[in-house]
C-alpha atoms as a PDB file:
ATOM      1  CA  MET A   1       4.161 118.066 -79.396  1.00  0.00           C
ATOM      2  CA  ALA A   2       7.214 115.960 -80.154  1.00  0.00           C
ATOM      3  CA  SER A   3       7.296 112.434 -78.780  1.00  0.00           C
ATOM      4  CA  ASN A   4       9.737 111.519 -76.052  1.00  0.00           C
ATOM      5  CA  HIS A   5      10.012 107.919 -77.169  1.00  0.00           C
ATOM      6  CA  ASN A   6      13.534 108.335 -78.483  1.00  0.00           C
ATOM      7  CA  GLN A   7      14.856 110.025 -75.373  1.00  0.00           C
ATOM      8  CA  THR A   8      16.698 107.967 -72.800  1.00  0.00           C
ATOM      9  CA  TRP A   9      15.585 107.231 -69.256  1.00  0.00           C
ATOM     10  CA  ASN A  10      17.763 104.982 -67.167  1.00  0.00           C
ATOM     11  CA  LEU A  11      16.839 105.455 -63.509  1.00  0.00           C
ATOM     12  CA  GLN A  12      15.599 101.877 -63.144  1.00  0.00           C
ATOM     13  CA  GLU A  13      16.673 102.095 -59.498  1.00  0.00           C
ATOM     14  CA  ARG A  14      13.526 104.164 -58.867  1.00  0.00           C
ATOM     15  CA  LEU A  15      11.350 101.119 -59.581  1.00  0.00           C
ATOM     16  CA  GLN A  16      12.986  99.097 -56.816  1.00  0.00           C
ATOM     17  CA  LYS A  17      11.536  98.585 -53.351  1.00  0.00           C
ATOM     18  CA  TYR A  18      12.169 101.435 -50.923  1.00  0.00           C
ATOM     19  CA  PRO A  19      15.261 100.471 -48.852  1.00  0.00           C
ATOM     20  CA  GLY A  20      14.011 102.493 -45.875  1.00  0.00           C
ATOM     21  CA  TYR A  21      11.525  99.683 -45.147  1.00  0.00           C
ATOM     22  CA  ARG A  22      14.460  97.442 -44.292  1.00  0.00           C
ATOM     23  CA  ALA A  23      16.352 100.089 -42.281  1.00  0.00           C
ATOM     24  CA  GLU A  24      18.912 100.232 -45.067  1.00  0.00           C
ATOM     25  CA  HIS A  25      20.641 103.045 -46.865  1.00  0.00           C
ATOM     26  CA  THR A  26      20.369 103.235 -50.608  1.00  0.00           C
ATOM     27  CA  THR A  27      22.969 101.131 -52.412  1.00  0.00           C
ATOM     28  CA  LEU A  28      22.346 102.699 -55.815  1.00  0.00           C
ATOM     29  CA  PHE A  29      21.998 106.375 -56.618  1.00  0.00           C
ATOM     30  CA  ALA A  30      22.081 107.954 -60.083  1.00  0.00           C
ATOM     31  CA  ASN A  31      23.002 104.526 -61.468  1.00  0.00           C
ATOM     32  CA  ARG A  32      26.110 104.477 -59.309  1.00  0.00           C
ATOM     33  CA  GLN A  33      27.010 102.205 -56.426  1.00  0.00           C
ATOM     34  CA  VAL A  34      26.989 104.117 -53.139  1.00  0.00           C
ATOM     35  CA  THR A  35      29.937 103.891 -50.757  1.00  0.00           C
ATOM     36  CA  ASP A  36      30.590 105.827 -47.563  1.00  0.00           C
ATOM     37  CA  TYR A  37      33.401 108.312 -47.977  1.00  0.00           C
ATOM     38  CA  ASN A  38      36.486 107.413 -45.938  1.00  0.00           C
ATOM     39  CA  PRO A  39      39.137 110.173 -45.857  1.00  0.00           C
ATOM     40  CA  GLU A  40      41.852 107.577 -45.273  1.00  0.00           C
ATOM     41  CA  ILE A  41      40.953 105.833 -48.532  1.00  0.00           C
ATOM     42  CA  GLY A  42      39.800 108.866 -50.483  1.00  0.00           C
ATOM     43  CA  ILE A  43      37.931 109.074 -53.785  1.00  0.00           C
ATOM     44  CA  SER A  44      39.036 106.288 -56.114  1.00  0.00           C
ATOM     45  CA  ASN A  45      36.218 106.432 -58.682  1.00  0.00           C
ATOM     46  CA  PRO A  46      34.836 109.988 -58.907  1.00  0.00           C
ATOM     47  CA  VAL A  47      32.640 109.289 -61.943  1.00  0.00           C
ATOM     48  CA  GLY A  48      31.261 105.798 -61.329  1.00  0.00           C
ATOM     49  CA  THR A  49      30.700 105.844 -57.550  1.00  0.00           C
ATOM     50  CA  ALA A  50      28.352 107.939 -55.416  1.00  0.00           C
ATOM     51  CA  TYR A  51      30.115 108.885 -52.199  1.00  0.00           C
ATOM     52  CA  ALA A  52      28.084 109.272 -49.016  1.00  0.00           C
ATOM     53  CA  LEU A  53      28.596 111.460 -45.955  1.00  0.00           C
ATOM     54  CA  ARG A  54      26.677 110.458 -42.824  1.00  0.00           C
ATOM     55  CA  CYS A  55      26.927 110.911 -39.080  1.00  0.00           C
ATOM     56  CA  ASP A  56      26.702 108.089 -36.563  1.00  0.00           C
ATOM     57  CA  TYR A  57      24.298 108.431 -33.667  1.00  0.00           C
ATOM     58  CA  ASP A  58      25.690 110.727 -30.941  1.00  0.00           C
ATOM     59  CA  GLU A  59      28.689 111.622 -33.108  1.00  0.00           C
ATOM     60  CA  ASP A  60      30.084 115.090 -32.453  1.00  0.00           C
ATOM     61  CA  GLU A  61      31.096 115.725 -36.064  1.00  0.00           C
ATOM     62  CA  LYS A  62      28.401 117.058 -38.362  1.00  0.00           C
ATOM     63  CA  ALA A  63      28.008 116.383 -42.074  1.00  0.00           C
ATOM     64  CA  THR A  64      29.424 119.847 -42.717  1.00  0.00           C
ATOM     65  CA  ASP A  65      32.686 118.768 -41.033  1.00  0.00           C
ATOM     66  CA  LYS A  66      32.776 115.702 -43.250  1.00  0.00           C
ATOM     67  CA  LEU A  67      32.059 117.906 -46.254  1.00  0.00           C
ATOM     68  CA  MET A  68      35.151 119.958 -45.435  1.00  0.00           C
ATOM     69  CA  GLN A  69      37.201 116.757 -45.288  1.00  0.00           C
ATOM     70  CA  LEU A  70      35.818 115.731 -48.670  1.00  0.00           C
ATOM     71  CA  GLN A  71      36.779 119.114 -50.110  1.00  0.00           C
ATOM     72  CA  GLN A  72      40.432 118.328 -49.345  1.00  0.00           C
ATOM     73  CA  ASP A  73      40.386 115.190 -51.495  1.00  0.00           C
ATOM     74  CA  PRO A  74      42.544 115.616 -54.634  1.00  0.00           C
ATOM     75  CA  GLN A  75      39.786 114.054 -56.780  1.00  0.00           C
ATOM     76  CA  VAL A  76      36.916 116.163 -55.441  1.00  0.00           C
ATOM     77  CA  ASP A  77      36.712 118.357 -58.550  1.00  0.00           C
ATOM     78  CA  LYS A  78      35.842 115.244 -60.597  1.00  0.00           C
ATOM     79  CA  LEU A  79      33.170 113.906 -58.212  1.00  0.00           C
ATOM     80  CA  GLU A  80      29.804 113.478 -59.983  1.00  0.00           C
ATOM     81  CA  ALA A  81      27.461 112.018 -57.324  1.00  0.00           C
ATOM     82  CA  LEU A  82      27.132 112.874 -53.645  1.00  0.00           C
ATOM     83  CA  VAL A  83      24.801 111.410 -51.009  1.00  0.00           C
ATOM     84  CA  ILE A  84      24.147 113.088 -47.648  1.00  0.00           C
ATOM     85  CA  GLY A  85      22.657 110.899 -44.917  1.00  0.00           C
ATOM     86  CA  THR A  86      22.105 111.950 -41.320  1.00  0.00           C
ATOM     87  CA  TRP A  87      23.633 115.405 -41.058  1.00  0.00           C
ATOM     88  CA  GLU A  88      23.917 115.357 -37.258  1.00  0.00           C
ATOM     89  CA  GLY A  89      24.517 112.624 -34.714  1.00  0.00           C
ATOM     90  CA  GLU A  90      21.210 113.536 -33.069  1.00  0.00           C
ATOM     91  CA  MET A  91      18.707 114.350 -35.803  1.00  0.00           C
ATOM     92  CA  ALA A  92      15.761 115.389 -33.629  1.00  0.00           C
ATOM     93  CA  GLY A  93      14.426 118.635 -35.049  1.00  0.00           C
ATOM     94  CA  GLY A  94      17.648 119.762 -36.707  1.00  0.00           C
ATOM     95  CA  SER A  95      16.866 121.435 -40.033  1.00  0.00           C
ATOM     96  CA  SER A  96      18.994 120.902 -43.148  1.00  0.00           C
ATOM     97  CA  SER A  97      19.440 124.667 -43.598  1.00  0.00           C
ATOM     98  CA  PHE A  98      23.016 124.730 -42.270  1.00  0.00           C
ATOM     99  CA  LEU A  99      23.878 121.838 -44.594  1.00  0.00           C
ATOM    100  CA  ILE A 100      22.350 123.610 -47.601  1.00  0.00           C
ATOM    101  CA  GLU A 101      24.344 126.715 -46.713  1.00  0.00           C
ATOM    102  CA  ALA A 102      27.566 124.669 -46.512  1.00  0.00           C
ATOM    103  CA  LEU A 103      26.910 122.927 -49.841  1.00  0.00           C
ATOM    104  CA  VAL A 104      26.295 126.284 -51.502  1.00  0.00           C
ATOM    105  CA  GLY A 105      29.503 127.629 -49.982  1.00  0.00           C
ATOM    106  CA  ALA A 106      31.420 124.603 -51.266  1.00  0.00           C
ATOM    107  CA  LYS A 107      30.185 124.848 -54.851  1.00  0.00           C
ATOM    108  CA  ASP A 108      33.581 125.747 -56.299  1.00  0.00           C
ATOM    109  CA  TRP A 109      35.031 122.462 -55.014  1.00  0.00           C
ATOM    110  CA  PHE A 110      32.375 120.422 -56.867  1.00  0.00           C
ATOM    111  CA  PRO A 111      32.321 121.699 -60.461  1.00  0.00           C
ATOM    112  CA  SER A 112      31.517 118.217 -61.841  1.00  0.00           C
ATOM    113  CA  LEU A 113      28.618 117.408 -59.498  1.00  0.00           C
ATOM    114  CA  LYS A 114      25.685 115.973 -61.452  1.00  0.00           C
ATOM    115  CA  ALA A 115      23.686 114.105 -58.804  1.00  0.00           C
ATOM    116  CA  LEU A 116      22.881 115.028 -55.201  1.00  0.00           C
ATOM    117  CA  PHE A 117      20.753 113.162 -52.640  1.00  0.00           C
ATOM    118  CA  ILE A 118      19.968 115.063 -49.437  1.00  0.00           C
ATOM    119  CA  GLY A 119      18.537 112.811 -46.742  1.00  0.00           C
ATOM    120  CA  ASP A 120      19.454 109.136 -47.247  1.00  0.00           C
ATOM    121  CA  ILE A 121      18.050 108.443 -43.793  1.00  0.00           C
ATOM    122  CA  HIS A 122      16.080 105.337 -42.827  1.00  0.00           C
ATOM    123  CA  TYR A 123      13.511 104.932 -40.085  1.00  0.00           C
ATOM    124  CA  SER A 124      15.857 103.546 -37.406  1.00  0.00           C
ATOM    125  CA  GLU A 125      17.934 106.736 -37.723  1.00  0.00           C
ATOM    126  CA  CYS A 126      15.021 109.163 -38.026  1.00  0.00           C
ATOM    127  CA  GLU A 127      11.431 108.644 -39.158  1.00  0.00           C
ATOM    128  CA  ILE A 128      10.767 110.258 -42.531  1.00  0.00           C
ATOM    129  CA  SER A 129       8.164 112.589 -40.961  1.00  0.00           C
ATOM    130  CA  TRP A 130      10.769 113.799 -38.443  1.00  0.00           C
ATOM    131  CA  ILE A 131      13.341 114.792 -41.062  1.00  0.00           C
ATOM    132  CA  VAL A 132      13.340 118.597 -41.123  1.00  0.00           C
ATOM    133  CA  GLN A 133      14.320 119.978 -44.504  1.00  0.00           C
ATOM    134  CA  SER A 134      14.596 123.607 -45.640  1.00  0.00           C
ATOM    135  CA  ASP A 135      14.674 125.719 -48.792  1.00  0.00           C
ATOM    136  CA  ILE A 136      16.435 123.639 -51.462  1.00  0.00           C
ATOM    137  CA  SER A 137      16.465 126.233 -54.256  1.00  0.00           C
ATOM    138  CA  PRO A 138      19.926 127.620 -53.326  1.00  0.00           C
ATOM    139  CA  ILE A 139      21.330 124.215 -54.342  1.00  0.00           C
ATOM    140  CA  LEU A 140      19.829 124.555 -57.801  1.00  0.00           C
ATOM    141  CA  GLU A 141      21.258 128.044 -58.122  1.00  0.00           C
ATOM    142  CA  ALA A 142      24.730 127.002 -56.923  1.00  0.00           C
ATOM    143  CA  TYR A 143      25.069 123.841 -59.039  1.00  0.00           C
ATOM    144  CA  PRO A 144      24.121 124.606 -62.655  1.00  0.00           C
ATOM    145  CA  ASN A 145      25.402 121.234 -63.922  1.00  0.00           C
ATOM    146  CA  LEU A 146      23.179 119.222 -61.575  1.00  0.00           C
ATOM    147  CA  GLU A 147      21.076 116.622 -63.418  1.00  0.00           C
ATOM    148  CA  ILE A 148      19.548 114.615 -60.544  1.00  0.00           C
ATOM    149  CA  LEU A 149      18.303 116.051 -57.245  1.00  0.00           C
ATOM    150  CA  GLN A 150      16.749 113.754 -54.652  1.00  0.00           C
ATOM    151  CA  VAL A 151      15.422 114.920 -51.288  1.00  0.00           C
ATOM    152  CA  ARG A 152      13.880 112.906 -48.449  1.00  0.00           C
ATOM    153  CA  GLY A 153      11.648 114.559 -45.858  1.00  0.00           C
ATOM    154  CA  GLY A 154       8.746 116.964 -46.331  1.00  0.00           C
ATOM    155  CA  ASP A 155       8.736 118.956 -43.086  1.00  0.00           C
ATOM    156  CA  GLY A 156      10.035 122.452 -43.830  1.00  0.00           C
ATOM    157  CA  LEU A 157      10.756 121.559 -47.454  1.00  0.00           C
ATOM    158  CA  ALA A 158      10.563 124.534 -49.789  1.00  0.00           C
ATOM    159  CA  PHE A 159      11.556 125.543 -53.316  1.00  0.00           C
ATOM    160  CA  THR A 160      11.490 129.312 -53.505  1.00  0.00           C
ATOM    161  CA  PRO A 161      11.418 131.029 -56.894  1.00  0.00           C
ATOM    162  CA  PHE A 162      14.714 131.339 -58.708  1.00  0.00           C
ATOM    163  CA  VAL A 163      15.895 132.078 -62.233  1.00  0.00           C
ATOM    164  CA  GLY A 164      15.694 128.497 -63.434  1.00  0.00           C
ATOM    165  CA  HIS A 165      17.850 125.457 -64.021  1.00  0.00           C
ATOM    166  CA  GLU A 166      18.837 124.479 -67.534  1.00  0.00           C
ATOM    167  CA  ASN A 167      20.178 120.975 -66.861  1.00  0.00           C
ATOM    168  CA  LEU A 168      18.086 119.268 -64.178  1.00  0.00           C
ATOM    169  CA  LYS A 169      16.631 116.035 -65.592  1.00  0.00           C
ATOM    170  CA  ALA A 170      15.300 114.349 -62.444  1.00  0.00           C
ATOM    171  CA  LEU A 171      13.624 115.754 -59.346  1.00  0.00           C
ATOM    172  CA  ILE A 172      12.770 113.173 -56.671  1.00  0.00           C
ATOM    173  CA  VAL A 173      10.980 114.210 -53.471  1.00  0.00           C
ATOM    174  CA  GLU A 174      10.317 111.430 -50.953  1.00  0.00           C
ATOM    175  CA  THR A 175       8.048 112.398 -48.073  1.00  0.00           C
ATOM    176  CA  GLY A 176       5.575 111.006 -45.583  1.00  0.00           C
ATOM    177  CA  GLY A 177       3.554 114.168 -46.185  1.00  0.00           C
ATOM    178  CA  LEU A 178       4.056 116.703 -48.983  1.00  0.00           C
ATOM    179  CA  SER A 179       2.175 119.973 -48.572  1.00  0.00           C
ATOM    180  CA  SER A 180       0.137 121.599 -51.322  1.00  0.00           C
ATOM    181  CA  ALA A 181       2.246 124.748 -50.824  1.00  0.00           C
ATOM    182  CA  THR A 182       5.458 122.854 -51.623  1.00  0.00           C
ATOM    183  CA  ILE A 183       3.826 121.198 -54.652  1.00  0.00           C
ATOM    184  CA  ALA A 184       2.868 124.669 -55.929  1.00  0.00           C
ATOM    185  CA  GLN A 185       6.483 125.781 -55.494  1.00  0.00           C
ATOM    186  CA  ILE A 186       7.719 122.736 -57.431  1.00  0.00           C
ATOM    187  CA  CYS A 187       5.237 123.452 -60.220  1.00  0.00           C
ATOM    188  CA  ALA A 188       6.559 127.026 -60.385  1.00  0.00           C
ATOM    189  CA  LEU A 189      10.139 125.889 -61.032  1.00  0.00           C
ATOM    190  CA  ASP A 190      11.583 126.552 -64.474  1.00  0.00           C
ATOM    191  CA  LEU A 191      13.068 123.170 -65.434  1.00  0.00           C
ATOM    192  CA  PRO A 192      13.023 122.879 -69.236  1.00  0.00           C
ATOM    193  CA  LYS A 193      14.958 119.587 -69.377  1.00  0.00           C
ATOM    194  CA  LEU A 194      13.056 117.766 -66.635  1.00  0.00           C
ATOM    195  CA  GLN A 195      12.394 114.155 -67.674  1.00  0.00           C
ATOM    196  CA  HIS A 196      11.739 112.499 -64.308  1.00  0.00           C
ATOM    197  CA  LEU A 197       9.364 114.007 -61.746  1.00  0.00           C
ATOM    198  CA  GLU A 198       8.718 111.847 -58.697  1.00  0.00           C
ATOM    199  CA  LEU A 199       6.685 113.061 -55.742  1.00  0.00           C
ATOM    200  CA  TRP A 200       5.780 110.997 -52.676  1.00  0.00           C
ATOM    201  CA  LEU A 201       2.590 112.636 -51.471  1.00  0.00           C
ATOM    202  CA  GLY A 202       2.182 110.960 -48.096  1.00  0.00           C
ATOM    203  CA  SER A 203      -0.434 111.213 -45.397  1.00  0.00           C
ATOM    204  CA  ASP A 204      -2.623 114.080 -44.281  1.00  0.00           C
ATOM    205  CA  ASN A 205      -1.593 113.183 -40.721  1.00  0.00           C
ATOM    206  CA  TYR A 206       1.979 114.220 -41.518  1.00  0.00           C
ATOM    207  CA  GLY A 207       1.418 117.353 -43.580  1.00  0.00           C
ATOM    208  CA  GLY A 208       0.329 115.758 -46.855  1.00  0.00           C
ATOM    209  CA  ASN A 209      -2.613 118.089 -47.390  1.00  0.00           C
ATOM    210  CA  SER A 210      -2.607 118.058 -51.194  1.00  0.00           C
ATOM    211  CA  SER A 211      -5.452 117.179 -53.551  1.00  0.00           C
ATOM    212  CA  ILE A 212      -5.686 116.349 -57.237  1.00  0.00           C
ATOM    213  CA  ALA A 213      -6.244 120.025 -58.117  1.00  0.00           C
ATOM    214  CA  ASP A 214      -2.661 120.742 -57.042  1.00  0.00           C
ATOM    215  CA  PHE A 215      -1.427 118.782 -60.062  1.00  0.00           C
ATOM    216  CA  ASN A 216      -3.269 120.772 -62.736  1.00  0.00           C
ATOM    217  CA  PRO A 217      -0.027 122.552 -63.720  1.00  0.00           C
ATOM    218  CA  ILE A 218       1.549 119.148 -64.439  1.00  0.00           C
ATOM    219  CA  LEU A 219      -1.400 117.136 -65.783  1.00  0.00           C
ATOM    220  CA  VAL A 220      -3.466 119.818 -67.534  1.00  0.00           C
ATOM    221  CA  GLU A 221      -1.153 122.722 -68.299  1.00  0.00           C
ATOM    222  CA  ARG A 222       1.833 120.439 -68.973  1.00  0.00           C
ATOM    223  CA  LYS A 223       4.313 122.602 -67.127  1.00  0.00           C
ATOM    224  CA  PHE A 224       6.997 119.955 -67.704  1.00  0.00           C
ATOM    225  CA  PRO A 225       6.325 118.810 -71.287  1.00  0.00           C
ATOM    226  CA  ASN A 226       9.488 116.701 -71.638  1.00  0.00           C
ATOM    227  CA  LEU A 227       8.660 114.236 -68.879  1.00  0.00           C
ATOM    228  CA  ILE A 228       9.416 110.602 -69.608  1.00  0.00           C
ATOM    229  CA  TYR A 229       8.690 109.389 -66.064  1.00  0.00           C
ATOM    230  CA  LEU A 230       5.847 110.679 -63.889  1.00  0.00           C
ATOM    231  CA  GLY A 231       5.647 109.332 -60.357  1.00  0.00           C
ATOM    232  CA  LEU A 232       2.801 110.414 -58.084  1.00  0.00           C
ATOM    233  CA  ARG A 233       3.594 107.833 -55.465  1.00  0.00           C
ATOM    234  CA  ASN A 234       2.725 107.068 -51.853  1.00  0.00           C
ATOM    235  CA  SER A 235      -0.666 108.778 -52.111  1.00  0.00           C
ATOM    236  CA  GLU A 236      -3.865 108.547 -50.082  1.00  0.00           C
ATOM    237  CA  TYR A 237      -5.973 109.437 -53.162  1.00  0.00           C
ATOM    238  CA  SER A 238      -4.505 107.265 -55.907  1.00  0.00           C
ATOM    239  CA  ASP A 239      -7.897 106.625 -57.545  1.00  0.00           C
ATOM    240  CA  ASP A 240      -8.371 110.377 -58.039  1.00  0.00           C
ATOM    241  CA  ILE A 241      -4.895 110.512 -59.586  1.00  0.00           C
ATOM    242  CA  ALA A 242      -5.820 107.641 -61.918  1.00  0.00           C
ATOM    243  CA  GLU A 243      -8.912 109.522 -63.141  1.00  0.00           C
ATOM    244  CA  ALA A 244      -6.894 112.693 -63.732  1.00  0.00           C
ATOM    245  CA  VAL A 245      -4.015 110.916 -65.472  1.00  0.00           C
ATOM    246  CA  VAL A 246      -6.383 109.188 -67.907  1.00  0.00           C
ATOM    247  CA  ARG A 247      -7.662 112.616 -68.991  1.00  0.00           C
ATOM    248  CA  SER A 248      -4.205 114.195 -69.145  1.00  0.00           C
ATOM    249  CA  PRO A 249      -2.495 114.925 -72.484  1.00  0.00           C
ATOM    250  CA  LEU A 250       0.757 114.066 -70.713  1.00  0.00           C
ATOM    251  CA  LEU A 251      -0.210 110.399 -70.931  1.00  0.00           C
ATOM    252  CA  ASN A 252       0.544 110.501 -74.654  1.00  0.00           C
ATOM    253  CA  THR A 253       4.190 111.450 -74.186  1.00  0.00           C
ATOM    254  CA  ILE A 254       5.429 109.884 -70.929  1.00  0.00           C
ATOM    255  CA  ARG A 255       6.884 106.367 -71.047  1.00  0.00           C
ATOM    256  CA  ILE A 256       6.765 105.412 -67.350  1.00  0.00           C
ATOM    257  CA  LEU A 257       3.798 105.983 -65.030  1.00  0.00           C
ATOM    258  CA  ASP A 258       4.417 105.223 -61.366  1.00  0.00           C
ATOM    259  CA  LEU A 259       1.463 105.206 -58.959  1.00  0.00           C
ATOM    260  CA  SER A 260       3.006 102.734 -56.528  1.00  0.00           C
ATOM    261  CA  MET A 261       2.905 102.711 -52.713  1.00  0.00           C
ATOM    262  CA  GLY A 262      -0.539 104.305 -52.604  1.00  0.00           C
ATOM    263  CA  THR A 263      -4.222 103.468 -52.213  1.00  0.00           C
ATOM    264  CA  LEU A 264      -5.129 102.485 -55.773  1.00  0.00           C
ATOM    265  CA  SER A 265      -8.188 100.212 -55.855  1.00  0.00           C
ATOM    266  CA  ASP A 266      -9.536  97.919 -58.559  1.00  0.00           C
ATOM    267  CA  ALA A 267     -11.657 100.786 -59.899  1.00  0.00           C
ATOM    268  CA  GLY A 268      -8.657 103.048 -60.461  1.00  0.00           C
ATOM    269  CA  ALA A 269      -6.535 100.209 -61.790  1.00  0.00           C
ATOM    270  CA  GLU A 270      -9.189  99.113 -64.312  1.00  0.00           C
ATOM    271  CA  LEU A 271      -9.547 102.672 -65.559  1.00  0.00           C
ATOM    272  CA  LEU A 272      -5.839 102.687 -66.364  1.00  0.00           C
ATOM    273  CA  LEU A 273      -5.344  99.088 -67.480  1.00  0.00           C
ATOM    274  CA  LYS A 274      -8.142  99.314 -70.041  1.00  0.00           C
ATOM    275  CA  ASN A 275      -6.816 102.559 -71.480  1.00  0.00           C
ATOM    276  CA  PRO A 276      -5.071 101.918 -74.828  1.00  0.00           C
ATOM    277  CA  VAL A 277      -2.589 104.723 -74.199  1.00  0.00           C
ATOM    278  CA  VAL A 278      -1.527 103.188 -70.874  1.00  0.00           C
ATOM    279  CA  GLN A 279      -1.107  99.862 -72.653  1.00  0.00           C
ATOM    280  CA  GLN A 280       1.471 101.484 -74.930  1.00  0.00           C
ATOM    281  CA  LEU A 281       3.687 102.748 -72.107  1.00  0.00           C
ATOM    282  CA  ASP A 282       7.052 101.147 -71.405  1.00  0.00           C
ATOM    283  CA  THR A 283       6.410 100.672 -67.667  1.00  0.00           C
ATOM    284  CA  PHE A 284       3.368 101.024 -65.425  1.00  0.00           C
ATOM    285  CA  ASN A 285       4.173 100.654 -61.717  1.00  0.00           C
ATOM    286  CA  ILE A 286       1.203  99.942 -59.448  1.00  0.00           C
ATOM    287  CA  ALA A 287       3.046  97.930 -56.802  1.00  0.00           C
ATOM    288  CA  GLU A 288       2.055  98.249 -53.132  1.00  0.00           C
ATOM    289  CA  ASN A 289      -1.541  99.363 -53.584  1.00  0.00           C
ATOM    290  CA  TYR A 290      -4.890  97.669 -52.838  1.00  0.00           C
ATOM    291  CA  LEU A 291      -5.536  95.533 -55.898  1.00  0.00           C
ATOM    292  CA  SER A 292      -7.590  92.363 -55.578  1.00  0.00           C
ATOM    293  CA  ASP A 293      -6.419  88.898 -56.526  1.00  0.00           C
ATOM    294  CA  GLU A 294      -8.790  89.079 -59.499  1.00  0.00           C
ATOM    295  CA  ILE A 295      -7.094  92.174 -60.919  1.00  0.00           C
ATOM    296  CA  LEU A 296      -3.649  90.685 -60.319  1.00  0.00           C
ATOM    297  CA  ALA A 297      -4.675  87.496 -62.111  1.00  0.00           C
ATOM    298  CA  PHE A 298      -6.041  89.551 -65.007  1.00  0.00           C
ATOM    299  CA  VAL A 299      -2.752  91.447 -65.314  1.00  0.00           C
ATOM    300  CA  GLU A 300      -0.713  88.258 -65.242  1.00  0.00           C
ATOM    301  CA  GLU A 301      -2.941  86.657 -67.886  1.00  0.00           C
ATOM    302  CA  GLN A 302      -2.828  89.707 -70.133  1.00  0.00           C
ATOM    303  CA  GLN A 303       0.819  90.654 -69.632  1.00  0.00           C
ATOM    304  CA  ALA A 304       1.817  88.851 -72.836  1.00  0.00           C
ATOM    305  CA  ASN A 305      -0.736  90.944 -74.769  1.00  0.00           C
ATOM    306  CA  PHE A 306       0.369  94.272 -73.273  1.00  0.00           C
ATOM    307  CA  PRO A 307       3.529  95.936 -74.596  1.00  0.00           C
ATOM    308  CA  VAL A 308       3.766  97.699 -71.233  1.00  0.00           C
ATOM    309  CA  GLN A 309       5.662  96.168 -68.306  1.00  0.00           C
ATOM    310  CA  ILE A 310       3.239  96.209 -65.349  1.00  0.00           C
ATOM    311  CA  ILE A 311       4.711  96.003 -61.849  1.00  0.00           C
ATOM    312  CA  ILE A 312       2.140  94.684 -59.370  1.00  0.00           C
ATOM    313  CA  ASP A 313       4.039  93.132 -56.460  1.00  0.00           C
ATOM    314  CA  GLY A 314       3.523  93.838 -52.768  1.00  0.00           C
ATOM    315  CA  GLN A 315      -0.200  94.594 -52.687  1.00  0.00           C
ATOM    316  CA  LYS A 316      -1.593  95.583 -49.281  1.00  0.00           C
ATOM    317  CA  LYS A 317      -4.577  93.786 -47.768  1.00  0.00           C
ATOM    318  CA  ASP A 318      -7.852  95.723 -47.806  1.00  0.00           C
ATOM    319  CA  GLU A 319      -9.228  93.996 -44.718  1.00  0.00           C
ATOM    320  CA  TYR A 320     -12.223  96.309 -44.278  1.00  0.00           C
ATOM    321  CA  GLU A 321     -12.945  96.854 -47.992  1.00  0.00           C
ATOM    322  CA  ASP A 322     -13.330 100.509 -47.078  1.00  0.00           C
ATOM    323  CA  GLU A 323     -11.153 103.206 -48.612  1.00  0.00           C
ATOM    324  CA  GLU A 324     -11.261 105.111 -45.337  1.00  0.00           C
ATOM    325  CA  TYR A 325      -8.895 102.509 -43.876  1.00  0.00           C
ATOM    326  CA  ARG A 326      -6.445 102.432 -46.765  1.00  0.00           C
ATOM    327  CA  TYR A 327      -3.079 104.007 -46.168  1.00  0.00           C
ATOM    328  CA  CYS A 328      -0.077 105.050 -48.208  1.00  0.00           C
ATOM    329  CA  SER A 329       3.038 102.948 -47.649  1.00  0.00           C
ATOM    330  CA  VAL A 330       5.319 105.601 -46.110  1.00  0.00           C
ATOM    331  CA  ALA A 331       3.921 108.150 -43.651  1.00  0.00           C
ATOM    332  CA  GLU A 332       5.511 108.401 -40.210  1.00  0.00           C
END
């Protein structure tokens, strides 16, 4: 299997702290600054800026109305990155299906679109577990030039079978609970150029009913052999993931391993930190887990000896020293 070391990966934004914690929208998407689209100003930088459509609370206009306004912009055919925030003024229970349908219908206006984020919604607008998504596969069918697809919200999220997508490089799914059924659908996708796979697994209390066996297609069968970044984040069983990753042949070809925001303990961390293959990675993100001061001190002492950049900030306190009470960072 050819090495991926010479391929490029530049989504450093994915290693930053989740802006939803601070009730903030993302400021960077697909390496582009995000700005809200204003029809009176229009699109001034269609390549270097990600334009966002979002509805204010109690606003009558929906995101689909704003999408129609955007379609009238003279620069819309050059637009490369689009962010959709709240798609209705009152988000309670409203599925994204009508938005997906509108985006599919508008495909001819966006021939240059390379990056799409559906659901840049923070907790003061709508809790992540309350965001109701829908079948996203029609987007992949409608936009063959898409390279980055990011979705927030696991309720109702589906990826039904389709022919395949030749150009998608990054698939990012942020949830407070990702079902095993949706993971199976993701693993069934035909994405030959996928370099970045990032799944937020979430809590069993909010639909995150997966287990390590659900990742056999990725870790054992190597369904996506060209991955550079693998993120199995925000998990309630991070130690199980650590054990499986250490045994996975994928570890020899990825460059970034991201197990942040989960429940990783010293045992899981030691298994990975002492692995010579992990030590040869470019980046190993284990921020926001349950690592002890001793492990953190060890990492800081050894960082000069490890080629890998290890991200360890924001550890959670394991007050009961009992894994039953550990929680992933983003659930409700």
